[in-house]
Tab-separated table of C-alpha atoms in Angstrom:
chain	number	residue	atom	x	y	z
A	1	MET	CA	-8.884	-19.048	-0.668
A	2	LYS	CA	-5.105	-18.543	-0.435
A	3	HIS	CA	-3.397	-15.428	0.897
A	4	ILE	CA	-0.547	-14.348	-1.360
A	5	CYS	CA	2.119	-11.716	-1.888
A	6	ILE	CA	2.974	-10.844	-5.489
A	7	THR	CA	5.029	-8.323	-7.413
A	8	GLU	CA	4.910	-6.696	-10.841
A	9	VAL	CA	5.932	-8.512	-14.006
A	10	ASP	CA	6.541	-7.299	-17.551
A	11	ALA	CA	3.225	-7.082	-19.412
A	12	VAL	CA	4.403	-9.274	-22.304
A	13	THR	CA	7.335	-11.370	-21.088
A	14	LYS	CA	5.907	-11.910	-17.559
A	15	ILE	CA	9.461	-11.600	-16.186
A	16	PRO	CA	9.471	-10.140	-12.637
A	17	CYS	CA	10.425	-6.487	-12.230
A	18	THR	CA	13.454	-7.435	-10.117
A	19	VAL	CA	14.948	-9.551	-12.921
A	20	GLU	CA	14.534	-7.249	-15.944
A	21	PRO	CA	13.081	-3.790	-16.638
A	22	GLN	CA	9.381	-3.775	-17.509
A	23	ARG	CA	10.004	-2.705	-21.111
A	24	THR	CA	6.434	-3.333	-22.269
A	25	GLY	CA	4.863	-1.951	-19.109
A	26	PRO	CA	3.963	-3.283	-15.690
A	27	SER	CA	1.454	-6.038	-15.152
A	28	MET	CA	0.482	-8.474	-12.445
A	29	PRO	CA	0.953	-12.226	-12.681
A	30	VAL	CA	-2.110	-13.977	-14.085
A	31	ILE	CA	-3.435	-15.909	-11.108
A	32	LYS	CA	-6.831	-17.573	-10.915
A	33	GLY	CA	-9.186	-15.546	-8.712
A	34	LEU	CA	-6.590	-12.884	-7.852
A	35	SER	CA	-7.889	-10.030	-5.732
A	36	ILE	CA	-5.299	-7.443	-4.677
A	37	ILE	CA	-6.345	-5.957	-1.364
A	38	TRP	CA	-3.402	-3.780	-0.282
A	39	GLN	CA	0.190	-2.843	-1.132
A	40	ASP	CA	3.337	-2.031	0.858
A	41	LYS	CA	3.094	1.678	-0.004
A	42	SER	CA	5.056	2.700	3.085
A	43	THR	CA	8.233	1.583	1.275
A	44	TRP	CA	7.485	3.347	-2.034
A	45	PRO	CA	8.942	4.659	-4.257
A	46	VAL	CA	11.032	1.636	-5.103
A	47	SER	CA	14.575	2.339	-6.282
A	48	THR	CA	15.684	1.088	-9.668
A	49	ALA	CA	19.006	0.170	-11.214
A	50	PRO	CA	20.287	2.310	-14.119
A	51	ASP	CA	18.654	-0.117	-16.587
A	52	GLY	CA	15.241	0.216	-14.891
A	53	THR	CA	15.208	-3.083	-13.015
A	54	TYR	CA	13.674	-2.739	-9.556
A	55	LEU	CA	16.213	-3.171	-6.759
A	56	ARG	CA	13.546	-4.766	-4.582
A	57	ALA	CA	10.064	-5.982	-5.330
A	58	PRO	CA	7.075	-3.737	-4.677
A	59	LYS	CA	4.738	-6.044	-2.787
A	60	TYR	CA	1.020	-6.467	-3.373
A	61	TYR	CA	-1.066	-8.588	-1.018
A	62	GLY	CA	-4.349	-10.300	-1.636
A	63	THR	CA	-6.117	-13.567	-2.172
A	64	CYS	CA	-6.581	-16.103	-4.929
A	65	ASP	CA	-8.476	-19.320	-5.492
A	66	ASP	CA	-7.328	-22.405	-3.581
A	67	ASP	CA	-6.512	-24.193	-6.837
A	68	ALA	CA	-4.584	-21.253	-8.344
A	69	ASP	CA	-1.047	-21.911	-9.599
A	70	THR	CA	1.206	-19.964	-7.215
A	71	SER	CA	4.450	-21.301	-8.656
A	72	ILE	CA	4.466	-18.752	-11.491
A	73	ALA	CA	6.854	-15.801	-11.816
A	74	GLY	CA	5.764	-12.810	-9.783
A	75	VAL	CA	4.341	-14.785	-6.854
A	76	LEU	CA	6.621	-13.981	-3.951
A	77	GLN	CA	4.947	-15.916	-1.181
A	78	VAL	CA	1.889	-17.883	-0.138
A	79	LEU	CA	1.010	-16.789	3.382
A	80	THR	CA	-1.033	-18.226	6.180
A	81	GLU	CA	-3.947	-16.067	7.259
A	82	GLU	CA	-1.990	-15.183	10.408
A	83	GLU	CA	1.081	-14.111	8.397
A	84	TYR	CA	-1.120	-12.082	6.038
A	85	ASN	CA	-2.882	-10.297	8.911
A	86	ALA	CA	0.408	-9.582	10.712
A	87	ALA	CA	1.920	-8.104	7.526
A	88	LYS	CA	-1.206	-5.966	6.987
A	89	ILE	CA	-1.094	-4.604	10.538
A	90	ALA	CA	2.638	-3.841	10.242
A	91	GLU	CA	2.117	-2.014	6.928
A	92	HIS	CA	-0.824	-0.059	8.326
A	93	GLU	CA	1.214	1.059	11.342
A	94	ALA	CA	4.107	2.074	9.061
A	95	ARG	CA	1.753	4.489	7.266
A	96	LYS	CA	0.569	6.252	10.445
A	97	PRO	CA	1.107	9.972	9.858
A	98	TYR	CA	0.751	11.208	13.467
A	99	PRO	CA	0.629	9.487	16.869
A	100	SER	CA	-2.850	10.827	17.644
A	101	TRP	CA	-4.523	9.713	14.418
A	102	ILE	CA	-7.070	6.906	14.308
A	103	GLY	CA	-6.484	3.892	12.097
A	104	TYR	CA	-8.945	2.106	9.808
A	105	LEU	CA	-7.351	-1.247	9.005
A	106	ASP	CA	-10.139	-2.276	6.610
A	107	THR	CA	-9.265	0.607	4.242
A	108	MET	CA	-5.587	0.925	5.252
A	109	THR	CA	-6.130	4.620	6.040
A	110	TRP	CA	-5.755	6.984	8.975
A	111	GLY	CA	-7.919	9.902	10.068
A	112	ALA	CA	-7.453	12.881	12.341
A	113	PRO	CA	-9.200	12.655	15.710
A	114	VAL	CA	-10.667	16.106	15.014
A	115	ALA	CA	-12.645	16.964	11.874
A	116	ARG	CA	-11.240	19.598	9.516
A	117	PRO	CA	-12.854	23.004	10.024
A	118	VAL	CA	-15.837	23.703	7.779
A	119	ASP	CA	-13.986	26.574	6.052
A	120	ALA	CA	-11.123	24.286	4.990
A	121	ILE	CA	-10.353	24.152	1.270
A	122	MET	CA	-10.953	20.384	1.311
A	123	ASN	CA	-14.483	21.088	2.587
A	124	GLY	CA	-15.190	23.678	-0.106
A	125	GLY	CA	-14.002	26.649	1.939
A	126	ASN	CA	-11.101	29.004	1.376
A	127	VAL	CA	-8.690	28.334	4.262
A	128	ARG	CA	-5.738	25.946	4.019
A	129	TYR	CA	-5.174	24.012	7.239
A	130	GLN	CA	-2.395	21.730	8.418
A	131	TRP	CA	-2.361	19.218	11.231
A	132	ASP	CA	-0.627	20.303	14.455
A	133	GLU	CA	0.235	17.280	16.586
A	134	ALA	CA	1.283	19.461	19.555
A	135	THR	CA	-2.274	20.768	19.963
A	136	VAL	CA	-3.962	17.740	18.343
A	137	ASN	CA	-5.902	20.082	16.084
A	138	TRP	CA	-6.011	21.764	12.700
A	139	ILE	CA	-4.296	25.149	12.403
A	140	PRO	CA	-4.213	27.595	9.477
A	141	ALA	CA	-1.257	26.876	7.210
A	142	GLU	CA	1.318	29.592	6.889
């Protein structure tokens, strides 16, 4: 298994999104055994030139088969496992919404250290809450 970083390509031409606009829609490079595990969402949205070409590549990280061709357009980098893990940790930390929140690296998510109140809208209730870092708790939204 190889660890790789890829970007979007045009669905038909397979030209990377940083070279030409994706006129026929976005797609991923066709790579044997590709499994995309996470993306650099902390840097999204990605700016585009007036013609629609991406000014920098949105990055997707994952794995592929050892014998996969990684010289094709859209493959940005083959990483060591250490480089992959370091990039994943850096991206996860960049997404941290509040200093007190607890990280879940396996899902690339963060959770509050205190559960939302049972009457919160997200729990089927009728009160809208927001996180208050000063009190490390949920407070009714104004």
